[in-house]
XYZ file of C-alpha atoms in Angstrom:
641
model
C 175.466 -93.819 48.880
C 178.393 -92.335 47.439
C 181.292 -89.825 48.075
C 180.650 -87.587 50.701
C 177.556 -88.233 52.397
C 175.130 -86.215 53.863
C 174.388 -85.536 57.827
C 171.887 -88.241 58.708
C 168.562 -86.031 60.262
C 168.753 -86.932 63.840
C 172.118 -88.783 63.531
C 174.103 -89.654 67.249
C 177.131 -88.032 67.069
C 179.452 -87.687 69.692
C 180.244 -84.809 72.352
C 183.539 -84.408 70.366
C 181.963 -83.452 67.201
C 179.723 -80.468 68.748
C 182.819 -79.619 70.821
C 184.811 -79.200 68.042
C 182.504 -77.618 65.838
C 181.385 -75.164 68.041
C 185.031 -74.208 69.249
C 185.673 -73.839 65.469
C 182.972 -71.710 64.853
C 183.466 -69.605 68.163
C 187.043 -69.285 67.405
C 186.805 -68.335 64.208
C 184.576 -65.754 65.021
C 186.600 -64.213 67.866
C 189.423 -64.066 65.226
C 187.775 -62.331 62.739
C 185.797 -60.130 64.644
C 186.664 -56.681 66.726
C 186.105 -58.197 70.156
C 184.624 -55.684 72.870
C 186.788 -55.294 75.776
C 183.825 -55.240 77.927
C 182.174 -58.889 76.517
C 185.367 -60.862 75.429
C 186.962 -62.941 77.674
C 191.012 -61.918 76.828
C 194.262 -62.709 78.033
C 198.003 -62.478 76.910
C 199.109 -65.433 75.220
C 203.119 -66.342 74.942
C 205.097 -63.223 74.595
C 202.179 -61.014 73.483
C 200.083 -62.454 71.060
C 196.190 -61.713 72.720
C 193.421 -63.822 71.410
C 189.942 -64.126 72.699
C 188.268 -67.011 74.548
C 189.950 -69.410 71.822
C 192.824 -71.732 71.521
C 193.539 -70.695 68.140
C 196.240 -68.620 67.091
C 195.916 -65.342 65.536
C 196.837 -65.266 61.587
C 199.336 -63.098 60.316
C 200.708 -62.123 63.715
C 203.890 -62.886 64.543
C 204.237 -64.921 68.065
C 206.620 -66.783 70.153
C 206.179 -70.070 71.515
C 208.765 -72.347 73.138
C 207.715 -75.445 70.837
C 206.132 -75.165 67.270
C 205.023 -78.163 66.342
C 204.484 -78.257 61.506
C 201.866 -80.639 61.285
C 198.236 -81.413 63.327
C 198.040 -85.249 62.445
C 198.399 -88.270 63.862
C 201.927 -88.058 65.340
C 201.666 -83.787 65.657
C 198.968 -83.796 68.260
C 199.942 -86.284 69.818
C 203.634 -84.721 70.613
C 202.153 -81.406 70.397
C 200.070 -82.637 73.403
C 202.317 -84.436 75.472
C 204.611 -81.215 75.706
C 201.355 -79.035 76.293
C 200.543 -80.859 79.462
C 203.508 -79.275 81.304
C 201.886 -75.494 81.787
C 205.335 -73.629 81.939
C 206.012 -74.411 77.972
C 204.087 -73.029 75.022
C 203.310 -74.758 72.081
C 201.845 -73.922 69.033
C 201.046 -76.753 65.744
C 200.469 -75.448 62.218
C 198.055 -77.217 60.372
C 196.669 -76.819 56.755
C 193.210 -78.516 57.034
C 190.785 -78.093 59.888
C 188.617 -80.233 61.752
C 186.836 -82.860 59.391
C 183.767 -83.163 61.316
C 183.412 -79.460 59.306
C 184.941 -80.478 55.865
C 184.219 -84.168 55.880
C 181.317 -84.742 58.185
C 179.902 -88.091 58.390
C 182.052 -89.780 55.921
C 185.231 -89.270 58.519
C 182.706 -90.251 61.875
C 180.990 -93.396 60.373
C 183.194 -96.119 60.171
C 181.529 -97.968 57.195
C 182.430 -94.588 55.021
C 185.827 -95.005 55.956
C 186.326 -96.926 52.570
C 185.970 -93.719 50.389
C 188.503 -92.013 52.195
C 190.948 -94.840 51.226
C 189.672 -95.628 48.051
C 192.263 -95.182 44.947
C 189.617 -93.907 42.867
C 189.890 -89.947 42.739
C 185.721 -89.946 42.721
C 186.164 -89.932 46.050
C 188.690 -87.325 46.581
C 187.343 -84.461 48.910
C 190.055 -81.826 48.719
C 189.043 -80.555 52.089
C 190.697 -83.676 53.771
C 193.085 -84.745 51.369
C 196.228 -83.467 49.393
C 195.083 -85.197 46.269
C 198.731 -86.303 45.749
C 199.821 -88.722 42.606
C 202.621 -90.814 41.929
C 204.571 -90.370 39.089
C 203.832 -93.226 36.158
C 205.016 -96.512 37.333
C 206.814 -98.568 34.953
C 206.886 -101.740 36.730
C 203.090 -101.249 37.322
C 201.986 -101.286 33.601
C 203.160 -97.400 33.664
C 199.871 -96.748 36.336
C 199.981 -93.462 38.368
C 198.730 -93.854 42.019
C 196.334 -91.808 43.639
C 197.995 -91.576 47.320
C 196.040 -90.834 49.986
C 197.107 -88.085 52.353
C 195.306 -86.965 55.572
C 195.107 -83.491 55.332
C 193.172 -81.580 58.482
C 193.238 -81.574 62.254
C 194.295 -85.597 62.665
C 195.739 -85.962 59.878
C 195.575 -89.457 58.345
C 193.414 -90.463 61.642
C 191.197 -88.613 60.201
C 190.520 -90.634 56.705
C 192.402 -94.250 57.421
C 190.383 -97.955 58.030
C 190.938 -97.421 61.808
C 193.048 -100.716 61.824
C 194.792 -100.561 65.624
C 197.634 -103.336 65.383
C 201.039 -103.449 66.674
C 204.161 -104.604 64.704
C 206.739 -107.979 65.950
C 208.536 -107.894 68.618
C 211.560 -108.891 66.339
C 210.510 -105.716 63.918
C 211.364 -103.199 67.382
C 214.346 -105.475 68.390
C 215.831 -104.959 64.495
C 214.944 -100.879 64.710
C 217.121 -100.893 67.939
C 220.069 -102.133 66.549
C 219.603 -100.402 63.170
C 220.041 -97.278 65.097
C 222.082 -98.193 67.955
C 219.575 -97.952 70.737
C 217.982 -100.211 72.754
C 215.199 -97.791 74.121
C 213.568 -98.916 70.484
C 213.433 -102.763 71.508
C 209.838 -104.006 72.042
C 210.480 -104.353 75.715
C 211.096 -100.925 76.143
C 208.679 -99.518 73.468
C 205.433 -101.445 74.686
C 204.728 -98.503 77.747
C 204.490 -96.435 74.529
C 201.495 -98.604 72.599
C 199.748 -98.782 75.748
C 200.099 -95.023 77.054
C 197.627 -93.722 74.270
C 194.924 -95.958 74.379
C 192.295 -96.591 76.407
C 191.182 -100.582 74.951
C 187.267 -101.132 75.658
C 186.226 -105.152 75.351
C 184.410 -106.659 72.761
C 180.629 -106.458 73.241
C 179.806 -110.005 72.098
C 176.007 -109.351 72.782
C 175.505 -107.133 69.852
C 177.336 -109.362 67.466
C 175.999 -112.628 66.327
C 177.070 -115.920 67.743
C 179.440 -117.144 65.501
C 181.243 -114.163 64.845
C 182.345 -113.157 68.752
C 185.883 -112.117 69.754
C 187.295 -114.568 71.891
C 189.915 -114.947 74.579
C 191.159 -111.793 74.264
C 192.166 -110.959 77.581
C 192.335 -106.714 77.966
C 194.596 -105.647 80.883
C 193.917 -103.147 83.441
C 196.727 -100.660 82.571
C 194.625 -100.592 78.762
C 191.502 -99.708 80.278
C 193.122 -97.029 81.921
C 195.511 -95.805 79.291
C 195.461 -92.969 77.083
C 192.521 -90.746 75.501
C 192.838 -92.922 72.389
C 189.331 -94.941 71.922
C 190.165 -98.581 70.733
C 187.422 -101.409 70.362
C 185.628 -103.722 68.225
C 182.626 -102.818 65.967
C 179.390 -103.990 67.260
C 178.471 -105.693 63.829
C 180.786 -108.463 62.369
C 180.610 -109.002 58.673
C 178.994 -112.407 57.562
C 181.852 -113.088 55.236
C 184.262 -112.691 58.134
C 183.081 -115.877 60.361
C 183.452 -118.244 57.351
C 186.690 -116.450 56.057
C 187.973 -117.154 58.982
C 187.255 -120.791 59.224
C 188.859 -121.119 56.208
C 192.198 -119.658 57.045
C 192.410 -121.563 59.867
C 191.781 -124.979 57.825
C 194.459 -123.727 55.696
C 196.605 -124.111 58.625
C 196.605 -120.639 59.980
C 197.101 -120.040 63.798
C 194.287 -118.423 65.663
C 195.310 -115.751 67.691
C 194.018 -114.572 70.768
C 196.302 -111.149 71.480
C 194.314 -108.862 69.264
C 197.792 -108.028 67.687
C 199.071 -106.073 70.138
C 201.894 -108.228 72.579
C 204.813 -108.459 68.999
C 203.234 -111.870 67.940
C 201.497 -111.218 64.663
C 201.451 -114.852 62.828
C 197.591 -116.207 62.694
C 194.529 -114.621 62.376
C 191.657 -113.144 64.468
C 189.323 -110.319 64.734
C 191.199 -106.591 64.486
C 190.019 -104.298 67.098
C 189.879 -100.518 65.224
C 189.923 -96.592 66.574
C 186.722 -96.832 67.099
C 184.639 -94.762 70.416
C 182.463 -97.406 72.392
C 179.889 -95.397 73.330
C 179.360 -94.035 69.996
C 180.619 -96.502 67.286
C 182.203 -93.636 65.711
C 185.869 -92.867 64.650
C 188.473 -91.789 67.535
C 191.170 -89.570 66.037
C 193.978 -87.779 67.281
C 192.007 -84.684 66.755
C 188.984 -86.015 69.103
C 191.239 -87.613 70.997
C 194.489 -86.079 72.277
C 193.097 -82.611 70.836
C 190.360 -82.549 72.511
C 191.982 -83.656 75.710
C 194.691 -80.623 75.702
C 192.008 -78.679 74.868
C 189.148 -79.540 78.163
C 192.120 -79.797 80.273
C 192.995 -75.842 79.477
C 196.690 -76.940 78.631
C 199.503 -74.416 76.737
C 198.554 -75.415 73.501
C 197.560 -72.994 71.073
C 196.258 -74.372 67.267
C 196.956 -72.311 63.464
C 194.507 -74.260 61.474
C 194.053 -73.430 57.615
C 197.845 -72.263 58.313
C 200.553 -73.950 55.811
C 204.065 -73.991 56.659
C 206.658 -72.748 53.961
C 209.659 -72.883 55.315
C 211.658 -73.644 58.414
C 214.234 -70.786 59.641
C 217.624 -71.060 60.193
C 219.987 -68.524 62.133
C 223.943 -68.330 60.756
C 224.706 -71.413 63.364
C 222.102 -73.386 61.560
C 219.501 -73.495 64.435
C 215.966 -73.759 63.645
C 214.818 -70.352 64.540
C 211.178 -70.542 63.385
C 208.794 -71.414 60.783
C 207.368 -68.888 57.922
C 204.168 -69.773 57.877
C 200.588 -68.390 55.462
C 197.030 -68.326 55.968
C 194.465 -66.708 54.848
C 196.787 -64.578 52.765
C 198.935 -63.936 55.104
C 202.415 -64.044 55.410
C 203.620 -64.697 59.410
C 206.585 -66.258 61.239
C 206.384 -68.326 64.056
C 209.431 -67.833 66.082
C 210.619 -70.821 68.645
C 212.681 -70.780 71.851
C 213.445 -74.620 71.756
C 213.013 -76.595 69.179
C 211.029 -77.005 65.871
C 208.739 -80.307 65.241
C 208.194 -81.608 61.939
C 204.973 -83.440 61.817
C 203.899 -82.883 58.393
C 203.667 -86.416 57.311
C 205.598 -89.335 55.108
C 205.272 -86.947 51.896
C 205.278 -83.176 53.476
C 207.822 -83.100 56.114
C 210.750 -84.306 53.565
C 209.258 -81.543 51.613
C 209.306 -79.110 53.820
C 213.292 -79.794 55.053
C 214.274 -79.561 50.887
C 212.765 -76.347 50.631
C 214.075 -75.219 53.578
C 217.436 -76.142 52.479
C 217.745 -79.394 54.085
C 218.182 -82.136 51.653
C 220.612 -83.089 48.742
C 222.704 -80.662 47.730
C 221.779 -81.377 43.804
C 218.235 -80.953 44.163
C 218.546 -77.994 46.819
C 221.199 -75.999 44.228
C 218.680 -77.498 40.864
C 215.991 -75.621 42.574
C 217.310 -72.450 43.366
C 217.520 -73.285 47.046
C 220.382 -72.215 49.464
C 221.893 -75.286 51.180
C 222.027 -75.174 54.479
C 222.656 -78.666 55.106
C 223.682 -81.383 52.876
C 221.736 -84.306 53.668
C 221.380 -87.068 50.448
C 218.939 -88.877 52.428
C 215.986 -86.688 52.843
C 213.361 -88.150 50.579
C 215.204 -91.586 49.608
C 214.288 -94.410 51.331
C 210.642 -94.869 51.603
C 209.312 -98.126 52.830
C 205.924 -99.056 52.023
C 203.638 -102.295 52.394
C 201.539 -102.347 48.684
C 198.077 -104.011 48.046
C 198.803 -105.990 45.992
C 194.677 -106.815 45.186
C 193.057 -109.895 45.872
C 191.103 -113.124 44.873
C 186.970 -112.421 44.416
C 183.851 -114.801 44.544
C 180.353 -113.906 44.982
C 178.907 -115.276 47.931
C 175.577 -115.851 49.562
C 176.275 -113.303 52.326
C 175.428 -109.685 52.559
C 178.625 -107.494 51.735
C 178.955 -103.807 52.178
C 177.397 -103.514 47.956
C 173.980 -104.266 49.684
C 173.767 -100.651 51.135
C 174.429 -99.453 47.396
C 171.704 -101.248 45.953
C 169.259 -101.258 49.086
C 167.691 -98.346 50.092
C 165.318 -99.907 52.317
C 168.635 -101.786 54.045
C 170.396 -98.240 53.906
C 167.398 -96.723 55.644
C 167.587 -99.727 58.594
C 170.975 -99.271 59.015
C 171.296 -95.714 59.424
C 168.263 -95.882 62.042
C 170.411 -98.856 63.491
C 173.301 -96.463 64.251
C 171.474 -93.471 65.009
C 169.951 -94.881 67.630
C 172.260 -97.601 69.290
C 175.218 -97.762 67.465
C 174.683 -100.948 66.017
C 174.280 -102.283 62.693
C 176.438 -102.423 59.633
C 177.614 -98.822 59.340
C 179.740 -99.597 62.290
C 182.055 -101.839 60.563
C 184.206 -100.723 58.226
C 183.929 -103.469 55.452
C 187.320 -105.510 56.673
C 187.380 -106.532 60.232
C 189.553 -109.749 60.185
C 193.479 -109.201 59.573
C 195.978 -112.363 58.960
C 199.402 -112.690 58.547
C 201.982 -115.280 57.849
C 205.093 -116.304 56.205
C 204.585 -118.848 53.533
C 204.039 -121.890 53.962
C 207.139 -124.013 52.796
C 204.860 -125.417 49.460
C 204.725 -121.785 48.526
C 208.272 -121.017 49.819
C 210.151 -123.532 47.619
C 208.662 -122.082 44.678
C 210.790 -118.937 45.179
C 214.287 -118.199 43.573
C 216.990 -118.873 46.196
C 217.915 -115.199 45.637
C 214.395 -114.369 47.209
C 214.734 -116.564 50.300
C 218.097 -115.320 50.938
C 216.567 -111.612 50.796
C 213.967 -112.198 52.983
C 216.168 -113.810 55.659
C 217.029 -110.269 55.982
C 214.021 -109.820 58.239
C 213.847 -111.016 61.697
C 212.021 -114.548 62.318
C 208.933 -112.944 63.260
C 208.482 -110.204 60.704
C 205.580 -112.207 57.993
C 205.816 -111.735 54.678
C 202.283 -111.526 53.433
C 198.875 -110.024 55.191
C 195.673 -111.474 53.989
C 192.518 -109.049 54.806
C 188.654 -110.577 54.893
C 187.169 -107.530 52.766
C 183.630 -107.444 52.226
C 183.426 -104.353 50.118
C 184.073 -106.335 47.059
C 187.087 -103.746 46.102
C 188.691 -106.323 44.184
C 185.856 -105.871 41.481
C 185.508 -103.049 39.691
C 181.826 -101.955 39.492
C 181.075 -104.841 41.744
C 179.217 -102.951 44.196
C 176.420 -101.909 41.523
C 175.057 -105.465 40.295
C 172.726 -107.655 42.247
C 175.510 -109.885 43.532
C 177.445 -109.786 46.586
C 180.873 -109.900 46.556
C 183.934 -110.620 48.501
C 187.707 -110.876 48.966
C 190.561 -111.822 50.297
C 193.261 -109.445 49.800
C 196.797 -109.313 50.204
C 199.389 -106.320 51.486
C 203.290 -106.920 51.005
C 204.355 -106.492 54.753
C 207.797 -107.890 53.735
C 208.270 -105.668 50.810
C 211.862 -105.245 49.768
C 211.324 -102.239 47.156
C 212.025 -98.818 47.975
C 210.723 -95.428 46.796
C 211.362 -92.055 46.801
C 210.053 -88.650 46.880
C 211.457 -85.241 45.754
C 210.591 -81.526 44.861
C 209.424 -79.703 41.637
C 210.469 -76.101 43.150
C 211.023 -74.007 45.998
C 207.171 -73.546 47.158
C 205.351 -75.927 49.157
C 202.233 -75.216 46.884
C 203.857 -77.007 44.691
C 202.969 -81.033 45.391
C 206.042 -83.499 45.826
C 207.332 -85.819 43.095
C 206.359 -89.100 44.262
C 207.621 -92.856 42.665
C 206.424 -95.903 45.473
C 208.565 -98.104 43.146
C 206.189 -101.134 44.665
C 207.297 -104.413 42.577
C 210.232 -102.629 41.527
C 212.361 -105.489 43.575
C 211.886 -108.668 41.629
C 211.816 -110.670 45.122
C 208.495 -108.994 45.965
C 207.092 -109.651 42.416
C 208.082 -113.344 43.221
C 205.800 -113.152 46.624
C 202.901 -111.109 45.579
C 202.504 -114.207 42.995
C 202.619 -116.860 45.998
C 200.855 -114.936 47.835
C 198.034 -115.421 45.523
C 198.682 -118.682 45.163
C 197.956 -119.429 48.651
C 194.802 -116.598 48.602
C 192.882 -119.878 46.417
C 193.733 -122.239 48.876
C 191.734 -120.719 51.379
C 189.307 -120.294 49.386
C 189.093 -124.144 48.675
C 188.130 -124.164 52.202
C 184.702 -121.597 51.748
C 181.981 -123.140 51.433
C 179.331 -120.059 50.488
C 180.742 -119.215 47.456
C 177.883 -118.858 44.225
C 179.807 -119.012 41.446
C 183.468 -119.392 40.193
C 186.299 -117.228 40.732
C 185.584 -113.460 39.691
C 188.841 -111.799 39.935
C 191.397 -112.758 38.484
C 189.617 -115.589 36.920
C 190.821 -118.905 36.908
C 192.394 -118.868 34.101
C 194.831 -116.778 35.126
C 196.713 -119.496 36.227
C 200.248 -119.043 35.191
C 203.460 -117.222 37.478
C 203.809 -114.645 34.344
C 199.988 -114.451 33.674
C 199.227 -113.868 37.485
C 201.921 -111.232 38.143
C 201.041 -109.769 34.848
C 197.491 -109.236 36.919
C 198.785 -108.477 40.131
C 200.926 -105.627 38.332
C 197.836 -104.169 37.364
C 195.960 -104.109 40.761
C 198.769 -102.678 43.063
C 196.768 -99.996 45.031
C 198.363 -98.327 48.195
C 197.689 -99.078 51.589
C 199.386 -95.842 52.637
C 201.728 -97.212 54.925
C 204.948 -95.346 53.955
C 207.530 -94.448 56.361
C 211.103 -93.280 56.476
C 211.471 -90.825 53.798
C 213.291 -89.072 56.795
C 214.794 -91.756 57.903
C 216.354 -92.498 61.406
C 219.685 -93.854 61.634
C 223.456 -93.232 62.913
C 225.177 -90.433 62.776
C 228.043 -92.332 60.237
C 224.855 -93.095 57.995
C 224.963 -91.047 54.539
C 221.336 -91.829 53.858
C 220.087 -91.520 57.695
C 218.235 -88.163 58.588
C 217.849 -88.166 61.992
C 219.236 -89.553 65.245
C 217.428 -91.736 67.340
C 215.859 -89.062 69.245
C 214.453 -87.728 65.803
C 217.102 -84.733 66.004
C 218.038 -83.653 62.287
C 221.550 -84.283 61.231
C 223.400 -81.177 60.190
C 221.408 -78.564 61.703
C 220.126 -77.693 65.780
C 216.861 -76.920 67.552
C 215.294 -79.073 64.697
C 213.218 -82.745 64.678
C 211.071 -84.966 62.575
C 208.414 -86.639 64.647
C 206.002 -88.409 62.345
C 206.190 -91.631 60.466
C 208.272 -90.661 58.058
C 211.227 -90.704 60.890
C 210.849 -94.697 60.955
C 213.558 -96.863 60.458
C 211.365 -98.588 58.240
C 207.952 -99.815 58.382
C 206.799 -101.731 60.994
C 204.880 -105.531 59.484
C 201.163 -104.334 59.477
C 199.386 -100.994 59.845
C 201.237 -98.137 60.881
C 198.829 -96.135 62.814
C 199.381 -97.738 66.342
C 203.309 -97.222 65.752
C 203.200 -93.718 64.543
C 201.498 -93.112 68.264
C 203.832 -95.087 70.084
C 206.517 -93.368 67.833
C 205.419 -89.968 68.996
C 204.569 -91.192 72.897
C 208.032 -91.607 72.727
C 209.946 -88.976 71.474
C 207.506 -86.623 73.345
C 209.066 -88.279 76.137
C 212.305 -88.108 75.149
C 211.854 -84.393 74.889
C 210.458 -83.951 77.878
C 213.299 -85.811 80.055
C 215.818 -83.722 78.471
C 214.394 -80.672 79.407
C 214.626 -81.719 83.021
C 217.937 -83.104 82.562
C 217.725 -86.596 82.880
């Protein structure tokens, strides 16, 4: 199968789905339609604006709300529904997409399709989900431009991501706090935040084979009874993963036993994933905290299809509103408090530029009046790379046997239909590593490297390995008769730094994007170690068929093997801080530590892109703990503590 795939006949899917289809389709309807007094259930929503029967907001009405929250992703309903559960405020969130069970279907449910979603290659690209967003050419990567992947819908980039769910180091949260002068950001004080929106189901060993269980990890009352968030383990463990595993470890990696999630992230284990127990299927914000504001008939009223184009200011610079446009339509949505942005790493820099929030040069190049000089909106991006991989063909099934199967396809899809078992509920990678290099591989770096990475705190590794079994190292792999694996590698100590700015006043028009990954020669100078230490574990597997695929051993040299690497950087679409957080005496820092914007009032960036930096590892369990806690934040100041 490939791209989007179809609805399986008969295929399981969960409550949330039909919930949110059916509220979509309802709600549409009751929008569009004249609604008879007599049949319609009505009331008045904040200051006026009547809809019918429907959380959704009206388009091209003009309405009131105490909060309006840009952005329905990852971070945006999870704020948006944290302030929503106290019934006296109203709260609206603008969001361009709509729910991807609709526009996406199976490919954003299953977790095996989650691989197109993140794929680099623009076959995959459904515009419905995504923003179809490019870098600009990349000199240090052989002049390449990126496909970057950008959750676009209800969700956001829960929506379309690998479902990873792993925290960062301890150290990583105790370096943000003094970065930005508060201590509320240490890991102490920000673990309440990971666990609030989770709820953490064991592993169910019985459905996975013997020498693949998860083991020791020890799951705490308070994460059973967390948040609406679903986190588990797939009930299918990839065959590669038991014996890439035993080879780390004989390389000297730790075993770990936390499932990443108590600031310890050095050794290896199992990843647990966003991923609903009872259903094997993909828990989002959108089915998760969405759905939960919406059964619990809280104050929270959604614009889907709705893009935001600019953010309102009154002469005292106070975010009075948002203009906002759908379906033709030309609205404002007017605020009593405060204004969220929640549009994402790449749209909520946007959106403050155009609304006259960035550096002056660009505002005044673009015909933009500045309302607040701020040279750091944009700058500063922090992103992990992937920087590809080491491939063999093996004697174990990898996800390329579904392409070339149809009779395995066919089993599987029964397999998941009917108990959520099987292959489709993995999602191709289900072991995660990390580590700083071992001292052979650390001498061979340039004493100006070492010193840079002593920047980082003790804990913070330099280099993730991932157990793929998609073969996505290979081009074409997936098509021949072979199976074939990898072990990849993602720069979670990258140094380099990118940027991202505007091409005009209108958010139609996409951002102009340069990751800059390898543009720091000290990451250049890992990325090659890295893969130096990718073939020792792989001296250690003992199922491989054949030589070396990719790269090929003779690529054997420091210039040959970062000549390769350059030309297999992919993202991993962990960016973070174009909007960075930082001290008020900071030129290039954005926002305060309670995500207020510098320079203006009533006005805050809540999303990843707000991060001091990013996190070691994946960013979706901090982007929820980052919004946990600023929804908090908000919600203590309004009753004065």
């Amino acid at each position: 199968m490939k791209g989007c795939q179809p609805l399986f006949s008969g295929t399981r899917r969960s409550p949330s789905v039909f919930r949110s289809a059916m509220s979509f389709f309802s709600s549409c309807a009751a929008a569009l339609a004249v609604a008879s007094p007599a049949t319609a259930l009505s009331w008045e929503q904040p200051r006026g604006v009547q809809q019918y029967g429907t959380f959704f907001g009206l388009p091209g009405q003009n309405a009131t709300y105490d909060y309006v929250v840009v952005g329905g992703g990852t971070a945006g309903l999870t704020v948006a529904s944290r302030l929503a559960e106290n019934r006296s405020l109203s709260v609206a969130v603008v969001e361009p997409g709509t729910f991807s069970e609709i526009s996406n279907g199976n490919n954003s449910q299953v977790p095996a399709y989650s691989y197109s979603s993140v794929s680099g290659d623009g076959e995959y690209v459904n515009p419905w989900i995504d923003w179809e967003l490019n870098t600009v050419p990349q000199p240090q990567l052989q002049g390449n431009t990126l496909l970057y992947a950008q959750g676009k819908g209800l969700g956001g980039s829960s929506i379309r991501n690998q479902m990873i769910y792993q925290r960062g180091s301890r150290g990583s949260y105790d370096y943000w706090a003094a970065q930005v002068g508060d201590d509320s950001y240490r890991w102490d004080n920000m673990r309440q935040f990971f666990d609030k929106s989770v709820h953490v189901t064991a592993h169910n060993n019985s459905l996975r084979v013997a020498n693949a269980s998860v083991t020791d990890y020890a799951v705490t009352a308070s994460l059973q009874t967390g948040g609406p968030l679903q986190v588990s383990w797939s009930n299918f463990a990839m065959p590669f993963s038991s014996w890439g595993l035993k080879a780390l470890f004989a390389a000297g990696m730790p075993r770990l036993s936390n499932f990443f999630s108590d600031g310890n992230l050095h050794g290896a284990a199992y990843n647990p994933s966003t991923i609903d127990p009872k259903y094997q299927t993909r828990s989002s914000s959108e089915s998760s905290f969405l759905q939960q504001a919406i059964e619990s008939g809280s104050s929270l009223t959604v614009y889907p299809m709705t893009q935001a184009m600019e953010i309102l200011f009154d002469d005292d610079k106070r975010a009075t509103g948002v203009r906002v446009q759908s379906v033709g339509r030309n609205y404002t949505l007017s605020v009593e408090k405060e204004v969220i942005l929640s549009a994402g790493v790449m749209h909520s820099p946007q959106l403050l530029m155009v609304s006259g929030v960035g550096p002056r040069k660009t505002l005044e190049e673009n015909g933009i009046q500045v309302v607040a000089d701020r040279p750091g909106v944009g700058q500063n991006m922090h992103d992990s790379c992937n920087a590809g991989g080491v491939t063999f063909p093996v004697s174990v099934i990898s996800t390329a046997i579904r392409q070339r199967d149809a009779e395995y396809e066919a089993r599987a899809e029964e397999q998941f239909n009917t108990n959520g078992t099987g292959i489709l509920t993995n999602t191709g990678g289900d072991v995660l590593s990390f580590e700083k290099l071992p001292e052979a591989y650390r001498s061979q770096l340039s004493n100006g490297t070492r010193e840079r990475l002593a920047e980082w705190p003790d804990d913070w590794p330099e280099t993730e390995y991932v157990l793929s079994s998609s073969g996505s190292t290979l081009e074409g792999a997936s098509a021949t008769e072979q199976n074939y694996v990898d072990i990849g590698i993602l720069l979670v100590g990258a140094l380099s730094r990118g940027n991202l700015t505007i091409q005009s006043g209108s958010m139609h028009d996409k951002p102009v994007i340069s990751t800059n990954w390898l543009l720091d020669e000290a990451d250049q100078e890992v990325a090659v170690q890295s893969y130096r230490r990718i073939r020792e574990f792989w001296s250690h597997v003992n199922i491989t068929t054949g030589p070396e695929e990719s790269p090929r051993t003779n690529v054997s040299t420091d210039a040959d093997l970062l000549d390769f690497i350059k030309g297999a950087v992919s993202p991993i679409h962990h960016a973070t801080s174009t909007c960075m957080m930082g001290r008020v005496n900071e030129t290039m820092a954005v926002v305060d530590s309670m995500a207020r914007v510098f320079g203006v009032k009533g006005l805050r960036v809540i999303d990843s892109s707000s991060f001091r930096f990013t996190p070691p590892g994946h960013t979706q369990a901090a982007t929820y703990a980052h919004a946990e806690k600023l929804a908090e934040d908000i919600k203590r100041s309004l009753s004065g503590e």
